[in-house]
Amino acid sequence: MALRGLWLIGYEPGAHGAVLFSRRYPTVEKRAKAFNGASYVTVPEDSVFLKALLFELKLTDPDKNFVEYRDSCSRINKTSVYALPTGGGDLWPVLAFQKSGLIYVCLPLVEQSLKPRPPLISISGISQAFALLSGLLVFINSSQKNEVEMGAKVGQLPSLLMQVCPLGTPLDTDLNGLLDNIHVSTNHTQKQPIWRISTYKGKPQVNVCITEKVKSMQYDKRDVADMWQVYGAVTCKCDLEGATSNVTVSLNLPANGSPLQDILVHPCVTSLDSAILTSCSVDVMDDSAFSGPYKLPFTPPSDLFNLCYYTSQVPVPPILGFYQLKEEELQLKLTVNLKLHESVKNAFEYCEARIPFFNRGPVTHLEYKVSYGQLDVYREKSLLVWVLGQKFPKSLEISLTGTVTFGSMSKEQPIDPICTGSTAYVKLYFRIPDYTLTGCYADQHSVQVFSSGKPKISTSRELISSDYYIWNSKAPAPVVYRTLFF
């Protein structure tokens, strides 16, 4: 997980490009020679690199609309990863993208032979390189007004890269957050590397929050399978004095917990168990399941950051729903049933079901009966909001029935191209504090801090709904297949 080189290139249409900033890492280059072996291609000088890059991006030779090597149908590039032809061979994988007259480029280290070329998804440095370039883009484009400010920002890059990418290893991507740490006092009581500068003074504390979001599409149809997806993020904030602090967070699962998959970690993570990386939801033939603990040692950035992301395949959605909507003369007759799964914690911060009616007039008349909670009517918005409160009843089942009458359609009424006729949905909004659907948790004993002083450790977790739909089972509905969330 390292970079061989980083470039910032200025380019305007009709003009020659220029390398505004470049940084190479000789120690990483030695590792590239060892890993790549006979397939190793050296990084050329900036002038040669620039010419090859502009050619590959179709920014040179405007009179040549077609170059067979680059533009033939057998070589269609659907990513921002390129192979640059150089005198010693093709330099790959070079990441590059353009924004506002600048080209952001870097070359990640590939820790294996390049022949044959490995799949991009198997190269861990690809995602980290994209993250670093994205952070560089945000930094360059923040409050940039003229060439003078642009030049000033480019002049700050050497100092910033010493912190975010020391010796070619990305540790952070927030260049703006580290800008204030450049000019600090050098009177430190302990030896520290120059790329790790800390200005925090105060009571040491570490906060870890696990947030899981659940998506669901429920149809109540025999020929269409219900779908649900869980994906999580672990957010950390470490306020620690000194620059030699290290932290290890262990994510744990109970005996009946759902294993974490597709785990992506922040660049500051220093090492990972191979079992964490092999659990992938893409490979349906892979029946291996690593149930933790998932140990993540890292050197903490100074600001709030996402330590890792993950997905998981849980056996059931937290709330099962049933929705029927029938049109009878000038009225709509609706029935909604909701059931909280018995394994889910019955303690919500909030829980409500929103029932919108699109392509119709305002609600003029409503008759309804609810077994639990209360129903709010927003007549002009053609919307019903069923407020369920903070708990389901002991039966864990609730129902709503009613008939709705609408007036004449007007420009103020909501319109939706999908929800025409009887195609309609109920959308759930809820949050359950101190709970995750996978069972994933981190407590005070799960966080180890290696620094001076004893920090206060705070941990929390939560489950939040996200695009949680229950479709009318009596009408057509859009079908969603399983996808990955990174």
XYZ file of N, CA and C in Angstrom, residues 92 110-112 117-126:
42
model
N 2.335 0.887 -15.865
C 0.968 0.580 -15.436
C 0.990 0.167 -13.970
N 2.383 -2.037 -7.134
C 1.717 -3.332 -7.303
C 2.653 -4.396 -6.747
N 2.223 -5.083 -5.719
C 3.100 -6.003 -4.996
C 3.055 -7.407 -5.597
N 3.230 -7.505 -6.908
C 3.280 -8.783 -7.608
C 3.737 -8.519 -9.036
N -1.341 -8.870 -16.241
C -1.795 -7.806 -15.355
C -2.867 -8.323 -14.403
N -2.705 -8.094 -13.112
C -3.713 -8.542 -12.143
C -4.971 -7.688 -12.228
N -6.129 -8.206 -11.811
C -7.359 -7.393 -11.792
C -7.191 -6.184 -10.879
N -7.781 -5.074 -11.275
C -7.651 -3.850 -10.481
C -8.194 -4.019 -9.073
N -9.248 -4.829 -8.937
C -9.872 -4.987 -7.618
C -8.943 -5.686 -6.635
N -7.935 -6.397 -7.161
C -7.008 -7.111 -6.285
C -5.832 -6.249 -5.857
N -5.723 -5.025 -6.390
C -4.605 -4.136 -6.057
C -5.071 -3.142 -5.003
N -4.618 -3.329 -3.765
C -5.103 -2.488 -2.663
C -4.707 -1.038 -2.841
N -3.589 -0.774 -3.521
C -3.134 0.594 -3.670
C -3.986 1.442 -4.587
N -4.825 0.813 -5.413
C -5.660 1.571 -6.338
C -6.631 2.480 -5.592
